[in-house]
Coordinates of C-alpha atoms (C1' of nucleotides) in Angstrom, one line a residue:
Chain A
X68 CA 0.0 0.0 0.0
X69 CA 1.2 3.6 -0.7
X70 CA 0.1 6.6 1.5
X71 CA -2.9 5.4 4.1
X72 CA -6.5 7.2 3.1
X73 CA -6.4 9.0 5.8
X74 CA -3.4 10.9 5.2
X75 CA -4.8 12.0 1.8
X76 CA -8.0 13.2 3.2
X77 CA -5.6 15.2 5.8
X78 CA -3.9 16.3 3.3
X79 CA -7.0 17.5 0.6
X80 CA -8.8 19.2 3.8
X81 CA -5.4 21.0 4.5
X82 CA -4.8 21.6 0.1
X83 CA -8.9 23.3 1.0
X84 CA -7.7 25.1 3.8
X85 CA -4.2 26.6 2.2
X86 CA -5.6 27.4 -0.9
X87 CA -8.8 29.4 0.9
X88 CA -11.7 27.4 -0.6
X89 CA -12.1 27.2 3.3
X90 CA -11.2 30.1 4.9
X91 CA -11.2 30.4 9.2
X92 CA -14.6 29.9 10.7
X93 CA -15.6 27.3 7.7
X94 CA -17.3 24.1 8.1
X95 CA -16.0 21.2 6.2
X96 CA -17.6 18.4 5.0
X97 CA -19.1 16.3 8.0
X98 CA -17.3 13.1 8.4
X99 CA -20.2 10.9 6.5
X100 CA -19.5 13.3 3.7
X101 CA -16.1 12.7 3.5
X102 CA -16.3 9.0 4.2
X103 CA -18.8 8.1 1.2
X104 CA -16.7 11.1 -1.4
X105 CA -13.4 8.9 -0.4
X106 CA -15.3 5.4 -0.3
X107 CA -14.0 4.7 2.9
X108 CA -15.5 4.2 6.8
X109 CA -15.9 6.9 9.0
X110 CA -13.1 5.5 11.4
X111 CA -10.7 6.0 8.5
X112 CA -12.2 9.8 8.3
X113 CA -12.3 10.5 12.2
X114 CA -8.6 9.1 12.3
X115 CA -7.6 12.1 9.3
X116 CA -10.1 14.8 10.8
X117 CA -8.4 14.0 14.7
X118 CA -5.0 14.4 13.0
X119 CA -5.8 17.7 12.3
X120 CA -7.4 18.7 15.3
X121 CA -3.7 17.5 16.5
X122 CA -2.3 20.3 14.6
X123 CA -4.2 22.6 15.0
X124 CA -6.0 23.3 11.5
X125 CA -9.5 22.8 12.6
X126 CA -11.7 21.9 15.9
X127 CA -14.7 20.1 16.2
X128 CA -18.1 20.0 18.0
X129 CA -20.7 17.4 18.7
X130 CA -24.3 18.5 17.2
X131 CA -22.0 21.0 15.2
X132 CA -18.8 19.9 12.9
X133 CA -15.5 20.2 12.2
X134 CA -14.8 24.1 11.8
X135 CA -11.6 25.6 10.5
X136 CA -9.5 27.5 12.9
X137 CA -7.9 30.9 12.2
X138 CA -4.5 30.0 9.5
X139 CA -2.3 33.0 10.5
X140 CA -1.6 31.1 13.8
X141 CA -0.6 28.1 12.4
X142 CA 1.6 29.2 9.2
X143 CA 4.7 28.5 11.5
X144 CA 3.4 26.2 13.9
X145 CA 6.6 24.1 14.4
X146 CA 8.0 25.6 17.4
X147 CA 11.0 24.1 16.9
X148 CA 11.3 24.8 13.5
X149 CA 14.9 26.1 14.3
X150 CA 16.5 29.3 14.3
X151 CA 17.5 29.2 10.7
X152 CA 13.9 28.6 8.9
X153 CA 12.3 31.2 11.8
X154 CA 14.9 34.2 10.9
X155 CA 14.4 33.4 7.4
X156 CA 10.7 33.6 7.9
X157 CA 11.1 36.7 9.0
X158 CA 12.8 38.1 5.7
X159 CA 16.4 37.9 6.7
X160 CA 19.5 36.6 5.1
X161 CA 21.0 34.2 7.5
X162 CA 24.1 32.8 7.7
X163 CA 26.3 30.5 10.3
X164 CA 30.2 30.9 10.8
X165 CA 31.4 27.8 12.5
X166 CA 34.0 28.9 15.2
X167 CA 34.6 25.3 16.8
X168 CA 33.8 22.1 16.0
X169 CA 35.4 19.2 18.5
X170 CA 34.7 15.9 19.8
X171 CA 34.4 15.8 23.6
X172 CA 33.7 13.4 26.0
X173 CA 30.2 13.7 27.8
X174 CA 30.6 15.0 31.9
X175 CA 27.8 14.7 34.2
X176 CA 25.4 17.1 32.9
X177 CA 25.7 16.4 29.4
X178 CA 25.3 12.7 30.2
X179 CA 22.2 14.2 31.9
X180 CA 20.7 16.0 29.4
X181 CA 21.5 14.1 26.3
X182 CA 20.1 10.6 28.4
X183 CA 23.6 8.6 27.7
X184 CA 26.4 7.1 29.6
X185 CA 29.2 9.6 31.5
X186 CA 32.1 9.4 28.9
X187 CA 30.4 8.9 25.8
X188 CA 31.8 10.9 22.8
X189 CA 29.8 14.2 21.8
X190 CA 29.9 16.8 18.9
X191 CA 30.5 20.0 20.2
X192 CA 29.8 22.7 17.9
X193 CA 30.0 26.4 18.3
X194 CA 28.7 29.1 16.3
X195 CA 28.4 32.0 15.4
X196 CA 24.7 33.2 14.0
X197 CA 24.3 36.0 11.2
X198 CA 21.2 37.9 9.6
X199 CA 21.8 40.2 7.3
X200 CA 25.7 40.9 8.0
X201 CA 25.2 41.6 11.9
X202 CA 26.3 38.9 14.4
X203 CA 22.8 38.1 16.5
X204 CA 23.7 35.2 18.6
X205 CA 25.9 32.8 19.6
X206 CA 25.2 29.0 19.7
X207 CA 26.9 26.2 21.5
X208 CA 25.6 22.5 20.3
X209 CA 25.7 19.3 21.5
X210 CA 24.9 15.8 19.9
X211 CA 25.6 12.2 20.4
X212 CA 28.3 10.9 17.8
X213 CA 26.1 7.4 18.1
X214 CA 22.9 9.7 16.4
X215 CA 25.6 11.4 13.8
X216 CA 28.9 9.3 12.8
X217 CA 28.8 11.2 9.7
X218 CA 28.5 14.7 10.8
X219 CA 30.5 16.8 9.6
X220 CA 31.8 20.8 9.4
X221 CA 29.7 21.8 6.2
X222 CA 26.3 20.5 7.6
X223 CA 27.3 23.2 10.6
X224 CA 27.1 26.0 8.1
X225 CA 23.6 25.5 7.0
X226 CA 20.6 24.3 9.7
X227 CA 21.2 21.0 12.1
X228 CA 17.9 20.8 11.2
X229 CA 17.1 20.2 7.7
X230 CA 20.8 17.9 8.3
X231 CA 18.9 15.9 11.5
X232 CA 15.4 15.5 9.0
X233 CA 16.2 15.5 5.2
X234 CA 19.4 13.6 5.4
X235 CA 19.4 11.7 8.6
X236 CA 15.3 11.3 8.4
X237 CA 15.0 11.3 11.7
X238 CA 11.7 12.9 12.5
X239 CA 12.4 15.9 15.4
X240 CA 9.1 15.4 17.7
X241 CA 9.6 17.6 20.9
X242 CA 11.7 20.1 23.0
X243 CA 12.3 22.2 25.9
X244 CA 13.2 25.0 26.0
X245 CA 14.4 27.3 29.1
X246 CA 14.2 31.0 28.5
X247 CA 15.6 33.4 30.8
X248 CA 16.9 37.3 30.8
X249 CA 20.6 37.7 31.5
X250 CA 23.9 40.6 31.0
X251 CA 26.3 39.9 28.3
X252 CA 29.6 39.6 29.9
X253 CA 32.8 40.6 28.7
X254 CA 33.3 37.0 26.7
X255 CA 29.6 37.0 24.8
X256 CA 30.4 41.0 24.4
X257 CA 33.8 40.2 22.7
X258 CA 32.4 37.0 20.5
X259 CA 29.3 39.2 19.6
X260 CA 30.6 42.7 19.1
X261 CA 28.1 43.9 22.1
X262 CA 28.4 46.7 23.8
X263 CA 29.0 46.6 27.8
X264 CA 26.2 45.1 29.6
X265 CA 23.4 44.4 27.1
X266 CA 20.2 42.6 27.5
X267 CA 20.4 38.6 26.2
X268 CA 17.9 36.1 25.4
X269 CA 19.8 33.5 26.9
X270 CA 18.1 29.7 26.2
X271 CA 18.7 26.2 27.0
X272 CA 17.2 23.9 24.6
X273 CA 17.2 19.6 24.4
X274 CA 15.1 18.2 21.6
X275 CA 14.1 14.7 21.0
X276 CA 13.5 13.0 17.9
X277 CA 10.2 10.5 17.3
X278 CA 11.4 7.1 19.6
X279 CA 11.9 9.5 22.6
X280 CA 16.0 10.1 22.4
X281 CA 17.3 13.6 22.9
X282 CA 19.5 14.2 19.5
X283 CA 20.6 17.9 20.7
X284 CA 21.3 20.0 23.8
X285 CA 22.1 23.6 23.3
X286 CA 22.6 26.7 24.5
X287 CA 22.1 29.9 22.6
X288 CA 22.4 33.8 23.4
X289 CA 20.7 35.8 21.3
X290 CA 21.0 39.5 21.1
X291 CA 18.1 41.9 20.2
X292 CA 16.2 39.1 18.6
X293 CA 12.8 38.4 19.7
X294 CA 11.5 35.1 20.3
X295 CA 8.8 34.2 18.7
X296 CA 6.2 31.1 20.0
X297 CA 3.2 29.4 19.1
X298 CA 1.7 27.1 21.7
X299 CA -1.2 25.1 21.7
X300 CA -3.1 24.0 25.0
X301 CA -3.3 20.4 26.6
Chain B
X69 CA -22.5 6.1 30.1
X70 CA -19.8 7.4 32.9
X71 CA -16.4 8.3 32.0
X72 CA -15.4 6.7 28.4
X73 CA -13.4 3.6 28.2
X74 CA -10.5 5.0 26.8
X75 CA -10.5 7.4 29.0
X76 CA -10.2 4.6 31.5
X77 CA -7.4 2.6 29.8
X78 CA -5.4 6.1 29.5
X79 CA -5.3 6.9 33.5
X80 CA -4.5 3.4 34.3
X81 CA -1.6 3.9 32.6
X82 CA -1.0 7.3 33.6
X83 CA -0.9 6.2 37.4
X84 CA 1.4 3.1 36.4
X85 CA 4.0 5.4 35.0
X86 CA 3.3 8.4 38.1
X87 CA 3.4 5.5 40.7
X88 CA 6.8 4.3 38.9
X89 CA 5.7 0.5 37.9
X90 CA 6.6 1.8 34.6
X91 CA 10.0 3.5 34.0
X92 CA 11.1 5.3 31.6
X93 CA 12.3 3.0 28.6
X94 CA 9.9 0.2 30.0
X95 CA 7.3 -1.3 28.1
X96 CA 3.6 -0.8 28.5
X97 CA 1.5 -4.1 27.7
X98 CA 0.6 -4.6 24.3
X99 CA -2.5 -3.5 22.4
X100 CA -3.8 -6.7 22.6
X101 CA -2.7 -7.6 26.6
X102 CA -4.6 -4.4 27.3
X103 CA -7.7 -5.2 25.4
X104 CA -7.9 -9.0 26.9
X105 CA -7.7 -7.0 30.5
X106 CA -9.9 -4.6 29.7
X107 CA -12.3 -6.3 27.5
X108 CA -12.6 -4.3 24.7
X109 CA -11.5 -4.3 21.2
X110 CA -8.0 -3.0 19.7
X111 CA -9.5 0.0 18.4
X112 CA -10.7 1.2 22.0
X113 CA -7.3 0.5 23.5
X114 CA -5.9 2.5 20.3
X115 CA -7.5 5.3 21.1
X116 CA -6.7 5.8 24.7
X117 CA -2.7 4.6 23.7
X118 CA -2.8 7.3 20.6
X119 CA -3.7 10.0 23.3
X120 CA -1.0 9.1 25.5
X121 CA 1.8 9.3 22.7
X122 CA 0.0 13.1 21.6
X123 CA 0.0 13.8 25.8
X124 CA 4.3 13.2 25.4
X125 CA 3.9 10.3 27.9
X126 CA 4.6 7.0 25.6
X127 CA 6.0 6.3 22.3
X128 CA 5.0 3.4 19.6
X129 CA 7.0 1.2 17.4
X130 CA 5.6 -1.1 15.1
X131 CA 7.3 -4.4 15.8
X132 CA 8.4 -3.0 18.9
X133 CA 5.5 -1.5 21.5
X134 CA 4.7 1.2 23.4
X135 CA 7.4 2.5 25.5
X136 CA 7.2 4.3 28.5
X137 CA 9.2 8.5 27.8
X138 CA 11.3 10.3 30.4
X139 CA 8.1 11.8 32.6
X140 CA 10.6 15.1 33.4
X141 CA 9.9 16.7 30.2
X142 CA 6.6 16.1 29.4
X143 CA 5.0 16.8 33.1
X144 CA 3.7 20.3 32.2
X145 CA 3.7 20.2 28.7
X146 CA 0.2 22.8 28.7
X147 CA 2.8 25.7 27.2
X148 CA -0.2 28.0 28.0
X149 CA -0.8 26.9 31.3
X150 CA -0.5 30.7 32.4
X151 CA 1.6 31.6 34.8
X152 CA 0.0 30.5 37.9
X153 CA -0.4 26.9 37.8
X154 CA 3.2 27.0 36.1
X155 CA 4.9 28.1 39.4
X156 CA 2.7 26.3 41.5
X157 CA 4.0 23.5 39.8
X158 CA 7.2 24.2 40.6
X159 CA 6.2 24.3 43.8
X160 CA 5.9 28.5 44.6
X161 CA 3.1 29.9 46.5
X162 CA 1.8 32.3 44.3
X163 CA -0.3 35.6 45.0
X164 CA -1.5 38.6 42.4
X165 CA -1.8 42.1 43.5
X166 CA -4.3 43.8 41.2
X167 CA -2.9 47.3 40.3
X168 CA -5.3 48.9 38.3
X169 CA -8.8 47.9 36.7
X170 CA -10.0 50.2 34.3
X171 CA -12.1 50.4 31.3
X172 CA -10.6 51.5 28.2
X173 CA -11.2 51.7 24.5
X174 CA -9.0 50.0 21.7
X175 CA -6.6 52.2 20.3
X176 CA -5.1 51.3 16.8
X177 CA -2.4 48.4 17.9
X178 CA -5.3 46.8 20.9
X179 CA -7.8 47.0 18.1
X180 CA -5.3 45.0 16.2
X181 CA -4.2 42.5 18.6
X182 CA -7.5 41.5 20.1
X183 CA -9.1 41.8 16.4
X184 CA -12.0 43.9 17.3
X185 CA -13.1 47.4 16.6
X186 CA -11.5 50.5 17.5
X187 CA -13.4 52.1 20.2
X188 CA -14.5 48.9 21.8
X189 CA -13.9 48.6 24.9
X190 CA -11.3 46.6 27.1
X191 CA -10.6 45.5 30.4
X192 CA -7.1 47.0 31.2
X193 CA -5.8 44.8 33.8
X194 CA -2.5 45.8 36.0
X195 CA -1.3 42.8 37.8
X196 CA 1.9 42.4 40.6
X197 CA 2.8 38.6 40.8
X198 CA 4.5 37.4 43.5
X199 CA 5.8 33.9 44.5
X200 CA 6.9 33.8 47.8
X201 CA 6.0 37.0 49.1
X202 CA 9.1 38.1 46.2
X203 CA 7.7 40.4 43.4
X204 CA 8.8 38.4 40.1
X205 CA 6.9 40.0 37.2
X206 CA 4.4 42.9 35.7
X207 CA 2.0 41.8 33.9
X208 CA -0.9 44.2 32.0
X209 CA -4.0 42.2 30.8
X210 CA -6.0 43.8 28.1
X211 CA -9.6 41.8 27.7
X212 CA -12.2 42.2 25.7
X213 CA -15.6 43.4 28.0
X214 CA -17.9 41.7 25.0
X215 CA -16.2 38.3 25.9
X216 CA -15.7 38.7 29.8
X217 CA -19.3 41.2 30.9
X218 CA -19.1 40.1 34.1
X219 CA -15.4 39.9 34.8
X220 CA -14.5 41.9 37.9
X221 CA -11.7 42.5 40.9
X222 CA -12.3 39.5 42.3
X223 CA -11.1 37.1 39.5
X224 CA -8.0 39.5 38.8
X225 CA -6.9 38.1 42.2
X226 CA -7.0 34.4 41.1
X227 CA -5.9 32.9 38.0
X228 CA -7.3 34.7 35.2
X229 CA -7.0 31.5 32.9
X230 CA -8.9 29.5 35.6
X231 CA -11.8 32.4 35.2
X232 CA -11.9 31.8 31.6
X233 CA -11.9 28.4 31.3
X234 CA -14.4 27.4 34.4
X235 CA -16.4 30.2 35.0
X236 CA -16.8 31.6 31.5
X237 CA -16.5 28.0 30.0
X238 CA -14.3 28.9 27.4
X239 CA -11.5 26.4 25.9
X240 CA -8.0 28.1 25.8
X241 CA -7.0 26.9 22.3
X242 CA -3.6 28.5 21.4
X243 CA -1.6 31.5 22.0
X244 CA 0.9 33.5 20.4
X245 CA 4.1 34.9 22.4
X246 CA 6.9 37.1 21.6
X247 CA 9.7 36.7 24.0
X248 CA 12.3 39.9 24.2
X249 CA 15.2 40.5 26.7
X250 CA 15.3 44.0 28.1
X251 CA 17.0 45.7 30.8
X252 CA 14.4 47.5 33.3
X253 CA 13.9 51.1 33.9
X254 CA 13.0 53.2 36.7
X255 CA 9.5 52.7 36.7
X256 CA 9.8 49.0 36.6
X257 CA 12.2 48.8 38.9
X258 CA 9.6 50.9 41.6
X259 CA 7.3 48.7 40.6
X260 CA 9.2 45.4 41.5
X261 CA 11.7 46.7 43.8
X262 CA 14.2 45.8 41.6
X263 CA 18.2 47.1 41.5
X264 CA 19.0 49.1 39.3
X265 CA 19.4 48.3 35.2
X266 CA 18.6 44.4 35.7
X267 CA 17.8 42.0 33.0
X268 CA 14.2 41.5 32.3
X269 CA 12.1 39.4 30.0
X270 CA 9.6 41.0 28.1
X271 CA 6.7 38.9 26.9
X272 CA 4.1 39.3 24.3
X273 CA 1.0 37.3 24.0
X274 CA -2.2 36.9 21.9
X275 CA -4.4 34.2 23.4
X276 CA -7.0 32.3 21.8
X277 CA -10.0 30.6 22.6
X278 CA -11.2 27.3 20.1
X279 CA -13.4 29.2 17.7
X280 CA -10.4 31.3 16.8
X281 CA -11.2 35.0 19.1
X282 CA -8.7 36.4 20.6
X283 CA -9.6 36.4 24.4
X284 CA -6.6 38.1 25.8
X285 CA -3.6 40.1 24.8
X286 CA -0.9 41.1 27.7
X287 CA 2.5 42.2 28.5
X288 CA 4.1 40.7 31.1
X289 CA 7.8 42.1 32.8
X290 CA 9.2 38.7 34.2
X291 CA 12.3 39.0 36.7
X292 CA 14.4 36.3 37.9
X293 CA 12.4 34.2 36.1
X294 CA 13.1 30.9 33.7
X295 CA 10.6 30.8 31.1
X296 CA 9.7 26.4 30.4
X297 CA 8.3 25.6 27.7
X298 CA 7.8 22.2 25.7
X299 CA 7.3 22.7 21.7
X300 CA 5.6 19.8 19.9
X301 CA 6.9 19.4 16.2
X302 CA 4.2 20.4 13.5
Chain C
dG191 C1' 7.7 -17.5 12.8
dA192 C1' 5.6 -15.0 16.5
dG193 C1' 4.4 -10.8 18.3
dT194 C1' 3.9 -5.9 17.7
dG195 C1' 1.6 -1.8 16.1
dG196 C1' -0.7 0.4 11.5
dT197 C1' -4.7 0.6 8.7
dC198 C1' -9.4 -0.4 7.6
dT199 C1' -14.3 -2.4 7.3
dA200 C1' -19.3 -2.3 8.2
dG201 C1' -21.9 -1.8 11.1
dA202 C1' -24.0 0.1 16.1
dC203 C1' -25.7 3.2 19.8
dC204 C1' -25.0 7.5 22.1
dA205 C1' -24.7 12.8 23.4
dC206 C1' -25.3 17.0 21.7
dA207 C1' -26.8 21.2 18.9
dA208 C1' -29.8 23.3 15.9
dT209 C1' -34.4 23.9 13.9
Chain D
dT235 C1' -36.5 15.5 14.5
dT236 C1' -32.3 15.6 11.9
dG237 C1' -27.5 15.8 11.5
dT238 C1' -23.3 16.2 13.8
dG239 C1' -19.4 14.2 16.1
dG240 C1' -18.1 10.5 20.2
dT241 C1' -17.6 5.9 21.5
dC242 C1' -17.3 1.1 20.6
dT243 C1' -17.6 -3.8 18.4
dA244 C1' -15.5 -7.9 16.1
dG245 C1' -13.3 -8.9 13.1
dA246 C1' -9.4 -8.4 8.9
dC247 C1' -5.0 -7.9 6.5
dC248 C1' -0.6 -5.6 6.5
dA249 C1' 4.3 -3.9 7.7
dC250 C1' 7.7 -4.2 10.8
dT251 C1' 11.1 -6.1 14.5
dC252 C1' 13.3 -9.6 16.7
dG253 C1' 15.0 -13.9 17.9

DNA sequence: GAGTGGTCTAGACCACAAT
DNA sequence: TTGTGGTCTAGACCACTCG
């Protein structure tokens, strides 16, 4: 079998949705429509509609339907679609300049953090983040070598991300982020050409892929860059 | 009928893996172990197991089974939890000192955020949090009154996400934030009692109830304070 | 090969909202 | 009363993992 039915009813509501023949507030077809236009059972249409209550593209009520939710949210619902994709969202040209790139040997936190044994070998990579020309923020990374034997200093330069998807195809499900308010300090100021004392996003970030394992811990201090988040409830 | 089957099946798990009989990395009993104990079909069992891998609790493999994730991360994974129940959770006895009620009417950018007409009027909420009898953040509220007619003093004391969820019977869908870090002035610092020139984050945020309306739209002046939050992919 | 989860059928009864 | 989504049954075949 190729793609499951229900994906390509989730994906012919979502075609719908993006191309505005449904536009926010919009019923779609009821389930026993959809199920006798596809030729298929109304589990089969539940399991695509409930998929896209799951992200966020439409909500549904007993006695009422399945009504479709507001898009402008949901354009750039990946939360963790990685600072690369979000800047360029944004209209900026962005760029990385790798300033180190080493394997180290996991301590106690990072044994911690990534979930694997103290002493196991980790790629630590530091760099430098660039929109448009100006230095932004400054990112230190770590990953398992088990997740990435073949890792290397050119994937550094574009996004860890579409390298951890595309060509690992590992599936990136979930992170955490902590966010917190902090001073440059004299280092941050001379790796970021700051001046004294400035106001910095400073974040701590481990993200798992699909079977549960964290494939990345990092910490990243961003100057006068705003955060941007989209978080849905439950 | 009482509470749904699945429903059932899903908190029976949830207390094996809160009571520790299942670790992280253990296995849960198969689809079909659960059905025979239950006495119900697959698809029932399916249901309640599906919920617990979109709830960040379990995982599936095909060929494999369902295994039990690292509880640390996913424990408050409501990102919109509002800031209340987020620092009780972590175990902070919290209080709000209401600053200011008033009535206003939407200006260009409120008219904007909340999506509603200029001129309307808005609830204009001024809010001191404190956890610990220590001042942490600032927070201004902005409300609709068409949504909230009845809101008063009383609920800006309490949880105002609590108020709009089980008084008003709204459902908190999703929100939009903005995360910034600045450094306070003087009439922050009065407000919070704050040092002078001390790192501050600066939050944004658009909320949404399920039909798509915008139900709240705030600033809020955090200090000393580590923003969590868990991002689901997609 | 045995066991797991993934997809799907063809029905059923129910709770709820709108008219 | 009609139509919606919510829950559930008792099967089926499939794809995948592991020993």
């Amino acid at each position: 079998m190729g793609e499951p039915i229900y994906k390509i009813i989730e994906n012919h509501v979502k075609e719908l949705i993006k191309t505005n023949d449904l536009k926010q507030g919009d019923m779609i077809p009821s389930e026993k429509q959809l199920s006798e236009e596809f030729e298929v059972t109304r589990m089969t249409v539940r399991s695509a509609l409930n998929n896209l209550v799951k992200e966020g593209y439409i909500t549904r009520r007993r006695g009422v339907g399945s009504i479709v939710l507001g898009s402008k949210i949901y354009d750039n619902i990946s939360a963790i679609s990685g600072f690369t994709k979000e800047m360029q969202n944004k209209g900026y040209e962005v760029s990385n300049i790798l300033v180190d790139f080493n394997i180290i040997e996991a301590d106690e936190e990072l044994s911690k953090k990534l979930n694997i044994p103290i002493g196991d070998n980790i790629w630590e990579i530091k760099r430098v983040r660039m929109a448009d020309k100006i230095k932004i923020s400054y990112m230190v990374t770590y990953m398992p070598i088990k997740l990435f034997p073949n890792l290397n200093q050119k994937h550094c330069i574009g996004s860890l991300y579409e390298y951890v998807e595309s060509i690992c195809g590992y599936k990136i499900a979930i992170s955490e982020r902590s966010v917190e308010a902090i001073i440059s300090d004299v280092e941050l100021e001379d790796i970021l050409d700051l001046n004294k004392k400035e106001p910095i996003l400073y974040i701590r970030q481990a993200c798992r892929i699909e079977n549960g394992e964290v494939f990345e811990y990092s910490h990243t201090y961003h100057y006068g860059y705003t955060l941007t988040l989209n978080a849905v409830a439950k």
